[in-house]
Structures are given as C-alpha cells and as structure tokens.
PDB file of C-alpha atoms in Angstrom:
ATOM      1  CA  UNK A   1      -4.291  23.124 -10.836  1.00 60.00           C
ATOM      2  CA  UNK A   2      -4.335  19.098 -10.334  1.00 74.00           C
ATOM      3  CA  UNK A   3      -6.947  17.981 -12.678  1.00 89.00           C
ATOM      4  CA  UNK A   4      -8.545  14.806 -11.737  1.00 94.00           C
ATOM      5  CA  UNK A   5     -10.731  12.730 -14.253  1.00 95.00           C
ATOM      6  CA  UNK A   6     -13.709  10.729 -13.299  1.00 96.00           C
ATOM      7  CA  UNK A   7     -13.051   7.000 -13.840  1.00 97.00           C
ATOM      8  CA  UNK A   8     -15.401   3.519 -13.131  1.00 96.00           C
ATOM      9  CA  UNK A   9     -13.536   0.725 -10.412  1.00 96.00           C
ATOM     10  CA  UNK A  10     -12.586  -1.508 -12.940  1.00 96.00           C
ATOM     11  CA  UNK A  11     -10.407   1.314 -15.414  1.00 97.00           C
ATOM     12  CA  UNK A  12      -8.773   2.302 -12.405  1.00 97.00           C
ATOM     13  CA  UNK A  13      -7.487  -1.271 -11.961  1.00 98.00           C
ATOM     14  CA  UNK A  14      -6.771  -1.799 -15.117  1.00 97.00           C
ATOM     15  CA  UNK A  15      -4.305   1.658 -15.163  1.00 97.00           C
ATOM     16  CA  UNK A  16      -2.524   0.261 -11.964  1.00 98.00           C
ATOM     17  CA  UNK A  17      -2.006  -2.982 -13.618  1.00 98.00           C
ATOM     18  CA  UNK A  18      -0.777  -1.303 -16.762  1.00 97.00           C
ATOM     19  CA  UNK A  19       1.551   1.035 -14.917  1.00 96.00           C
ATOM     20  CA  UNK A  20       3.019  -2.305 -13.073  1.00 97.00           C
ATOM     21  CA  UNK A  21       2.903  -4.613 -16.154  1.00 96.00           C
ATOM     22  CA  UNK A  22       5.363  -1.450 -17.971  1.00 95.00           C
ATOM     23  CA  UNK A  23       8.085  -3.071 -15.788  1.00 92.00           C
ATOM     24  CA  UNK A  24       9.469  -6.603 -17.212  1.00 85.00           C
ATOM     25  CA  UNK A  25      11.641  -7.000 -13.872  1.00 93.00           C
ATOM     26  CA  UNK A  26       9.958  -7.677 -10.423  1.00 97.00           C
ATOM     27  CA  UNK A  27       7.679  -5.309  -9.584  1.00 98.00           C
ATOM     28  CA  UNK A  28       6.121  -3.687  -6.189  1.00 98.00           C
ATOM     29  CA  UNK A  29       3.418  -1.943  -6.229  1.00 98.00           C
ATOM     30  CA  UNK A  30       2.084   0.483  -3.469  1.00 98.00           C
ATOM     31  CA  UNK A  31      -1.422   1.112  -2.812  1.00 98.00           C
ATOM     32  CA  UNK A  32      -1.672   3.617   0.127  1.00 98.00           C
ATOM     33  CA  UNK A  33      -5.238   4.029   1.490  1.00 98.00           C
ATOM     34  CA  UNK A  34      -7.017   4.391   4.924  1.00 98.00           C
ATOM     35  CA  UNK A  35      -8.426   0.981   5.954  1.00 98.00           C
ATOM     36  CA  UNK A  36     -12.198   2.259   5.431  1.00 98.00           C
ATOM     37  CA  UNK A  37     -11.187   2.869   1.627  1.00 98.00           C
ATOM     38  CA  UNK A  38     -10.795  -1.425   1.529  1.00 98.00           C
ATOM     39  CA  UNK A  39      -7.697  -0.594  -0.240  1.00 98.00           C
ATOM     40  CA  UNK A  40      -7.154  -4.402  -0.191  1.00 98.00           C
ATOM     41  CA  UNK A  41     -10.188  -4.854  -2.995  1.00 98.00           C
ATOM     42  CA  UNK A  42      -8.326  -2.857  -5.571  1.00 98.00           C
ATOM     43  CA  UNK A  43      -5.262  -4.430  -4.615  1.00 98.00           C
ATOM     44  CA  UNK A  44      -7.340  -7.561  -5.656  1.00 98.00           C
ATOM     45  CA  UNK A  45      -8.691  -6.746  -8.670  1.00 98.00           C
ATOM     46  CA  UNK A  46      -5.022  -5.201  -9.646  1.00 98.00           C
ATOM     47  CA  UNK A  47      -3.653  -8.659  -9.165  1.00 98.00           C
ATOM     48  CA  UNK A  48      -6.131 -10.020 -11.187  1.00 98.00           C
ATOM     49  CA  UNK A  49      -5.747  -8.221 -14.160  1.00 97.00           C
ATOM     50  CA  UNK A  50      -2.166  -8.413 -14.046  1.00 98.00           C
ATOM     51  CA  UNK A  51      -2.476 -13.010 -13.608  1.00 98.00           C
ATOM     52  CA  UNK A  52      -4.836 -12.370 -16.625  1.00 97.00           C
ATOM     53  CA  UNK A  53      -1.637 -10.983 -18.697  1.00 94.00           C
ATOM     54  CA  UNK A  54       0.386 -13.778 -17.686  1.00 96.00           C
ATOM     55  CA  UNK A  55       1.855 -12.173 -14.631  1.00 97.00           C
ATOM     56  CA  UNK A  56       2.501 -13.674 -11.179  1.00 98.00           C
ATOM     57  CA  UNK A  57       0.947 -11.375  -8.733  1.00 98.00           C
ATOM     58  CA  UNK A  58      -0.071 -11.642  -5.643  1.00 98.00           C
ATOM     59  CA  UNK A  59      -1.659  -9.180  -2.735  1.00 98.00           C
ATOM     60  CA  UNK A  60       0.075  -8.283   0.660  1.00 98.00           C
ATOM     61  CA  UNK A  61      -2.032  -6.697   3.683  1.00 98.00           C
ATOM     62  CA  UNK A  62      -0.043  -4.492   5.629  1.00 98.00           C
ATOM     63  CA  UNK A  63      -2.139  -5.408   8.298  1.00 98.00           C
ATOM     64  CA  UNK A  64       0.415  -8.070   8.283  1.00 98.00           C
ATOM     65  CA  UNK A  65       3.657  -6.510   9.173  1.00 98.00           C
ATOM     66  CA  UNK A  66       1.956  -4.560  12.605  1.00 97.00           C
ATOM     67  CA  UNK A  67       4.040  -4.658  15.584  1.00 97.00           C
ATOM     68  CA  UNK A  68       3.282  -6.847  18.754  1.00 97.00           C
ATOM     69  CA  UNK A  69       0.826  -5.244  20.570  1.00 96.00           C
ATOM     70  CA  UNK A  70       3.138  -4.611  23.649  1.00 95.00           C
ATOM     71  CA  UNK A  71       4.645  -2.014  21.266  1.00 94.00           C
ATOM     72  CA  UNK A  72       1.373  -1.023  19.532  1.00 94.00           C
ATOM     73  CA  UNK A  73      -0.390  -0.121  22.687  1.00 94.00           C
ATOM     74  CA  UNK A  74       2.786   0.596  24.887  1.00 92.00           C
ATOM     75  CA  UNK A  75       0.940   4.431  25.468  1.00 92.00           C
ATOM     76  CA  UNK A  76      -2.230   3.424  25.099  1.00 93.00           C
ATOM     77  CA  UNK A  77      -4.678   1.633  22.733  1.00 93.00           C
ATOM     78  CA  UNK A  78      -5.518   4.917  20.936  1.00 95.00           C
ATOM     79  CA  UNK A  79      -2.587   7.119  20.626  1.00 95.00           C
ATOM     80  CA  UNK A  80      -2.194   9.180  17.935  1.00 91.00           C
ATOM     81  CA  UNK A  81       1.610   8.821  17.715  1.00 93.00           C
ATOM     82  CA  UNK A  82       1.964   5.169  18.085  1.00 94.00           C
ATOM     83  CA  UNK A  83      -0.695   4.653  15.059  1.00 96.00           C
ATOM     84  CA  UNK A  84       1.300   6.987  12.982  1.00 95.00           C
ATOM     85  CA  UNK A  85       5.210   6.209  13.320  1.00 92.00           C
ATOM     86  CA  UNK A  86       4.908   2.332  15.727  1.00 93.00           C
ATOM     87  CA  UNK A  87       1.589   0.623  14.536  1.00 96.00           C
ATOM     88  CA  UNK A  88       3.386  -0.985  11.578  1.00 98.00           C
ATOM     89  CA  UNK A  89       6.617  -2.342  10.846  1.00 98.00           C
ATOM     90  CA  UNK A  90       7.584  -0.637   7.652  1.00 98.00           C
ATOM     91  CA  UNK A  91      10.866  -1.288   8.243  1.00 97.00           C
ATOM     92  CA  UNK A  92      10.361  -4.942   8.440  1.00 98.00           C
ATOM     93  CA  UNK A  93       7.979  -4.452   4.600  1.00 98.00           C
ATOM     94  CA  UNK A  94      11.018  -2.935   3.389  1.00 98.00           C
ATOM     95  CA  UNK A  95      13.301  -5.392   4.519  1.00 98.00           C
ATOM     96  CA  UNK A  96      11.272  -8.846   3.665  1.00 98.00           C
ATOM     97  CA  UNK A  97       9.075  -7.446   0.705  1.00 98.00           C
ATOM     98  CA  UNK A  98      10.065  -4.432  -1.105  1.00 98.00           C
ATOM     99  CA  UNK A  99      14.065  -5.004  -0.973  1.00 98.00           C
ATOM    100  CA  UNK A 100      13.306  -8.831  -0.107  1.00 98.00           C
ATOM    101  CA  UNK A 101      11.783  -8.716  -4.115  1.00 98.00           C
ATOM    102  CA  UNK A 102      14.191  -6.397  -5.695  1.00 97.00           C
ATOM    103  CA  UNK A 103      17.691  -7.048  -4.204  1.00 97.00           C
ATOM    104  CA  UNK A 104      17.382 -11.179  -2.818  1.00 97.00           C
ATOM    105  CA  UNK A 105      14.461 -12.449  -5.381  1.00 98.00           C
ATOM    106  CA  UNK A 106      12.566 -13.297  -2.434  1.00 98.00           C
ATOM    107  CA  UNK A 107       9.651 -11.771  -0.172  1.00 98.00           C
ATOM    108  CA  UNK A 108       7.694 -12.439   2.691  1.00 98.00           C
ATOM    109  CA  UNK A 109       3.795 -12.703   2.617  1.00 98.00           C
ATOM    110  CA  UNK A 110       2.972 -12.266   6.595  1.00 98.00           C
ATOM    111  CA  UNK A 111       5.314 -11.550   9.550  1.00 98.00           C
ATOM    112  CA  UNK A 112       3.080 -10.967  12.152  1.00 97.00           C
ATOM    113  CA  UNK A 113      -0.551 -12.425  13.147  1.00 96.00           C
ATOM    114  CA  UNK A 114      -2.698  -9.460  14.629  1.00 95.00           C
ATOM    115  CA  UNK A 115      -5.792 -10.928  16.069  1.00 94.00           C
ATOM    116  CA  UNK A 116      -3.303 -13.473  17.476  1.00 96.00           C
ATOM    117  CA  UNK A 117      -0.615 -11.193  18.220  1.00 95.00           C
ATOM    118  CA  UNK A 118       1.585 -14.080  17.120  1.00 96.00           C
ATOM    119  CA  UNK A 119       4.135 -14.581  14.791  1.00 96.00           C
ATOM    120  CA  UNK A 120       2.839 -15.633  11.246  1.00 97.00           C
ATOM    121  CA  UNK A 121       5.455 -18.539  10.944  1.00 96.00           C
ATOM    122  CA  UNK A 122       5.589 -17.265   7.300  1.00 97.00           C
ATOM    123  CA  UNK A 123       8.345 -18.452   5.267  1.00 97.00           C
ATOM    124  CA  UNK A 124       9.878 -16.344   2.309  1.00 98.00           C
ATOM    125  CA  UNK A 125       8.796 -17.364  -1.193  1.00 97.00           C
ATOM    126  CA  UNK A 126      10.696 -17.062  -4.039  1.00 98.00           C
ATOM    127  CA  UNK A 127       9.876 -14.574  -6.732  1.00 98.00           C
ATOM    128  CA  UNK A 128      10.247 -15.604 -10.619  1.00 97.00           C
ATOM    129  CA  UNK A 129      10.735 -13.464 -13.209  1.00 96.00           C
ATOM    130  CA  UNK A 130       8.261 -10.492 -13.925  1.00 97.00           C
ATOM    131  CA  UNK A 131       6.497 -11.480  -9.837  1.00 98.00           C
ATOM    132  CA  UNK A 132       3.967  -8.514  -9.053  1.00 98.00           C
ATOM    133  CA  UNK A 133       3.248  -7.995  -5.394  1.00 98.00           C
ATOM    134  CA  UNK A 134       0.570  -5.205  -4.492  1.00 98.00           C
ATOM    135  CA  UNK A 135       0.772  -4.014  -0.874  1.00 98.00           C
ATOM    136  CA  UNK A 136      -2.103  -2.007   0.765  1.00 98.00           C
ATOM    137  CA  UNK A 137      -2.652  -0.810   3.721  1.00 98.00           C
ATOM    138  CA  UNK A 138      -2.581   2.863   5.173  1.00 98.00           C
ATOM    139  CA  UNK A 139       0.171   5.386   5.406  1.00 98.00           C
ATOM    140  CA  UNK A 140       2.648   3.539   3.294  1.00 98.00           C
ATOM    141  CA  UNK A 141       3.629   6.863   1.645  1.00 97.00           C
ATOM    142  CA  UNK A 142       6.863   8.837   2.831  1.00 96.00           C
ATOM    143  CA  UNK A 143       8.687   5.793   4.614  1.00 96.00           C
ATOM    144  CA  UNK A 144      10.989   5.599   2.114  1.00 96.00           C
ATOM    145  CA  UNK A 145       9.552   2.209   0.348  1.00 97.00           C
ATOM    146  CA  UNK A 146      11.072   1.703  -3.000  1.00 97.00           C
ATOM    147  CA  UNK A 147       7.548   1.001  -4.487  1.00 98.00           C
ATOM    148  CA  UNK A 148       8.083   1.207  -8.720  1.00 97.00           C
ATOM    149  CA  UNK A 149       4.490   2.271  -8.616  1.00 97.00           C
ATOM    150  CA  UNK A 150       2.803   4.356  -5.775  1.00 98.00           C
ATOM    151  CA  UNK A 151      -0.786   5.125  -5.824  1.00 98.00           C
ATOM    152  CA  UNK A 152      -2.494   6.893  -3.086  1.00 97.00           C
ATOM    153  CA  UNK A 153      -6.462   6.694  -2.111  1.00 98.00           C
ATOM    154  CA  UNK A 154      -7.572   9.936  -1.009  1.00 97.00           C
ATOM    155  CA  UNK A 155     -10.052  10.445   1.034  1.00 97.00           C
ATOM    156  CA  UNK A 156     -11.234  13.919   2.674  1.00 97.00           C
ATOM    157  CA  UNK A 157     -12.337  14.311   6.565  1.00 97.00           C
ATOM    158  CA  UNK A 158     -16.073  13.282   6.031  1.00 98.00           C
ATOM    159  CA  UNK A 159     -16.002  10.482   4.210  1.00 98.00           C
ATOM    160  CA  UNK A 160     -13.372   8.730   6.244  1.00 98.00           C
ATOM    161  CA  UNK A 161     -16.093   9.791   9.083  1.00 97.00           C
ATOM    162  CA  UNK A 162     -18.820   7.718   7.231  1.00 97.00           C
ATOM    163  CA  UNK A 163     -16.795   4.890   6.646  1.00 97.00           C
ATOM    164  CA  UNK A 164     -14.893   4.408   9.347  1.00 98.00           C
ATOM    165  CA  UNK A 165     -16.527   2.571  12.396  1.00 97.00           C
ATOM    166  CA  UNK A 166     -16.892   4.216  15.544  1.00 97.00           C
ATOM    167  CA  UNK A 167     -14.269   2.332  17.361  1.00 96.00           C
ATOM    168  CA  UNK A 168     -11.305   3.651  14.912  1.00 97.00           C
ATOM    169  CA  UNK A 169     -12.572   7.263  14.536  1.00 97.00           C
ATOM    170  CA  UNK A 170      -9.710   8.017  16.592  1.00 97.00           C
ATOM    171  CA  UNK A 171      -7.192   7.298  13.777  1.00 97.00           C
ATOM    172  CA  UNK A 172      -8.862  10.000  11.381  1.00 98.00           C
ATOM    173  CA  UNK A 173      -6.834  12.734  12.456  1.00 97.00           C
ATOM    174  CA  UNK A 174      -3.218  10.617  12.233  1.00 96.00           C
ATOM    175  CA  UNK A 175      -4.248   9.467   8.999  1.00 97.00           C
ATOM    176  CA  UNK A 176      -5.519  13.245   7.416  1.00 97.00           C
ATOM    177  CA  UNK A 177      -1.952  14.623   8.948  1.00 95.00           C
ATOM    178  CA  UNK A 178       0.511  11.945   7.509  1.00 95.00           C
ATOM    179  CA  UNK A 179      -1.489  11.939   3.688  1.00 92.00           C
ATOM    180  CA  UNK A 180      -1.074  15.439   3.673  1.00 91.00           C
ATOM    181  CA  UNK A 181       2.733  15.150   4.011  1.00 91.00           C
ATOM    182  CA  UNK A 182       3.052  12.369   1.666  1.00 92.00           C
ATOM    183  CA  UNK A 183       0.728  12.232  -0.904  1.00 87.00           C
ATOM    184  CA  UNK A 184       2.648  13.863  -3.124  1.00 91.00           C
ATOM    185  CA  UNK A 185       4.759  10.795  -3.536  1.00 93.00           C
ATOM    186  CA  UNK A 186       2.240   8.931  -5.508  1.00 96.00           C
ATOM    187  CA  UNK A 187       2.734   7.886  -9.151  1.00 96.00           C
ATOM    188  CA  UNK A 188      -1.492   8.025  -9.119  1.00 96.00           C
ATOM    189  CA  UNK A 189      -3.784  10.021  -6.940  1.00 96.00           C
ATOM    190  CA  UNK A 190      -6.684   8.874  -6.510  1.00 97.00           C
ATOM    191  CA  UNK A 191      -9.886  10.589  -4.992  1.00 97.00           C
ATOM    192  CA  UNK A 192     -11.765   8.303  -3.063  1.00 98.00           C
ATOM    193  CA  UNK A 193     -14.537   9.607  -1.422  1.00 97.00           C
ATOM    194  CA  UNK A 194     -16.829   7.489  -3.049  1.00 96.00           C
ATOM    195  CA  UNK A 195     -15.261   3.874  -4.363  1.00 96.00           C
ATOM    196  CA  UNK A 196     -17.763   3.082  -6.926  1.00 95.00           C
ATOM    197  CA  UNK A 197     -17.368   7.057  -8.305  1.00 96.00           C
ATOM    198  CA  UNK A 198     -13.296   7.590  -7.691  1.00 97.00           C
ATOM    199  CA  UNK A 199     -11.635  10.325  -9.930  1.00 97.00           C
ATOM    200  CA  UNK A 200      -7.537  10.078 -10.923  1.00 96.00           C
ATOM    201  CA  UNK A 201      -4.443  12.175 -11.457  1.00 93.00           C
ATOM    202  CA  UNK A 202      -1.905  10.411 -12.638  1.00 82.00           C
ATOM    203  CA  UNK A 203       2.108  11.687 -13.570  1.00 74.00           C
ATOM    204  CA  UNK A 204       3.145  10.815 -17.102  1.00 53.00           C
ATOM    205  CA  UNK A 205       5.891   8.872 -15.781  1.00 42.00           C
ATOM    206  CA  UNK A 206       6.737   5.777 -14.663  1.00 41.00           C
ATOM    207  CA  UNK A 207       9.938   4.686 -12.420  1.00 41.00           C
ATOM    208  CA  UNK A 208      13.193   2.891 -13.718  1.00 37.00           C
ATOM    209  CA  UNK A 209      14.788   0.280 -11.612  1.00 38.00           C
ATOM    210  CA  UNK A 210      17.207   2.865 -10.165  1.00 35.00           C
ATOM    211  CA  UNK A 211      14.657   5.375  -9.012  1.00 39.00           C
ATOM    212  CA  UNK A 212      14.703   7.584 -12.525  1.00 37.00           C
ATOM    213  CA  UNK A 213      11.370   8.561 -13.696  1.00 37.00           C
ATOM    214  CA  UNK A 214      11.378   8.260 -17.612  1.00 32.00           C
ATOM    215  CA  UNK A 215       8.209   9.767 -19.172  1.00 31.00           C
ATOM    216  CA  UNK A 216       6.209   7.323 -21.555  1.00 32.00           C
ATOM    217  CA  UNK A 217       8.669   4.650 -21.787  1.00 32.00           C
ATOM    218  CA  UNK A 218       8.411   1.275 -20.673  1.00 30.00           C
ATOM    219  CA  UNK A 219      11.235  -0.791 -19.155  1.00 31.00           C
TER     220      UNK A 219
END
C-alpha cells in the first residue's frame, strides 16, 4: 500500500527544490496538476527556494505552449478529446524547453499568447550552468517529457468539482482519465485535495542525466 505522509505548503516546496537542487547540470522540473490545484503557486514558491540556494530558476505556465484556437476548438469549445491530446503543444514544450535546456542550453519561456490567440514573440534565453525551470500546468504526465523531476498533484472527483469554476467542469472527466494513466510517472505524488493540508509519496530515487534512477545519490 502507497503510504502518503501529511506535510505543510512550504515542506512540500522545499522537497521539490531539494529533489531539483540534487542535480548540478540543468534541470527541468515537472509539476503536473489540474488548473484548479494553482499548480503555478508551488511552482513559485519551488523557484524561490531554489534562487535562495543560489540557483537560477525560473517558472513556465503551460498555459503558454496551447495551440491556436482554430485547432483548440476545431470540434468544439468543449470536447473532451481535443482538451486531452490537442489543447497543448507538448510537443512544442519538449522541443523549446525540456530538450531546448538539456540538449541546445537554451529554452523558450512563451510560444503562444492565449487570451490573444497570438504568437508570444518570445525569444529563447540562454540557460547557464545549474538553470532550474519548473513547468506546471495539467496533464504533463505520460507525453514523454524528459522532466529530471516529475511531481504530480492529485486531486480526486470532488474536489476538482469545488474548485473548478462552472465554465470548465467539462474538463473534469479528461483530466480524472489521463491522471489515472499517468500518474504513476511521478518522482512525487502528491494528494491535493486540500492545498493548505496536501499529503506526499515520494520514490527514493532521483533521475540521472540519461534517464537511470539511482537511489539516494546526488549527481
């Protein structure tokens, strides 16, 4: 049996940042969370702790990499399929972020403005030595992203129904379905019901750079 332990906001942030801070190299980290679990705010506060430890971090949305809308809403503005496989350009956050970091020393913080349904005219930064990025948003589990560390926010059926507005109920079901699949990915499970009360798994191991887990040891 998974055995989760109770833990306050600001422990959990500081285990994420330790986790990332294990790796000297360039770092991505993963948080995967529904958008009513403000995944961003941890991502935050992760970044934070790492800048503290002399770290450049810094926090991507992946609100930022959606598709154009054409493609978002090509079968509708609330289809279940679209939101889970053509809503957001994972391919493009492997591409410009994850591999962008790891293989070219450089990543891109926005490629695409959603309320303008725009282009974000972003322009690649370059990533020094030890760079941290954190990238939340939902589903990013199971698309093969090379995150080094992969945490997922759980959350069960009714409290994503009491914290999701009314207008994006309809993404519930998408989002219970693909967590399911992929959760077991994550390097730290997190349950999420309640934010200010969460309670963690997390494996004893932490990823080399070629995809190795090696238990207790830091890189």
């Amino acid at each position: 049996m998974t055995m989760f332990t109770p833990i306050n906001p600001a422990d959990l942030a500081g285990v994420i940042a330790e986790r990332a801070a294990g790796h000297r190299r360039r770092v991505c980290v993963g948080i995967s969370a529904a958008d009513a679990a403000a995944p961003l705010n941890l991502a935050e506060e992760v970044a934070a702790r790492l800048r503290v430890e002399g770290r450049p971090a810094a926090v991507l949305s992946l609100h930022d990499f959606v598709r154009p809308a054409s493609l978002r809403f090509e079968h509708g503005r609330t289809d279940y399929e679209s939101y889970r496989t053509n809503w957001f350009d994972y391919g493009a956050l492997d591409r410009e972020v994850v591999r962008g970091l790891h293989e070219r020393k450089r990543w891109l913080p926005r490629l695409w403005d959603e309320a303008g349904d725009r282009s974000a005219r972003a322009r690649r930064v370059d990533a020094p030595d030890g760079q941290v990025l954190v990238v939340a948003g939902p589903m990013l589990l199971g698309r093969g992203l090379a995150f080094d560390v992969a945490v997922h926010l759980a959350m069960s059926r009714a409290a994503l129904g009491r914290l999701t507005p009314d207008e994006d109920r309809w993404t519930i079901p998408p989002l219970l379905e693909h967590d399911a699949a992929a959760a077991a990915e994550a390097d730290i499970v997190v349950r999420y019901d309640h934010p200010d009360r969460p309670a963690m798994h997390a494996a004893g191991a932490i990823r080399s750079g070629n995809g190795d887990r090696r238990s207790g040891q830091r890189q």
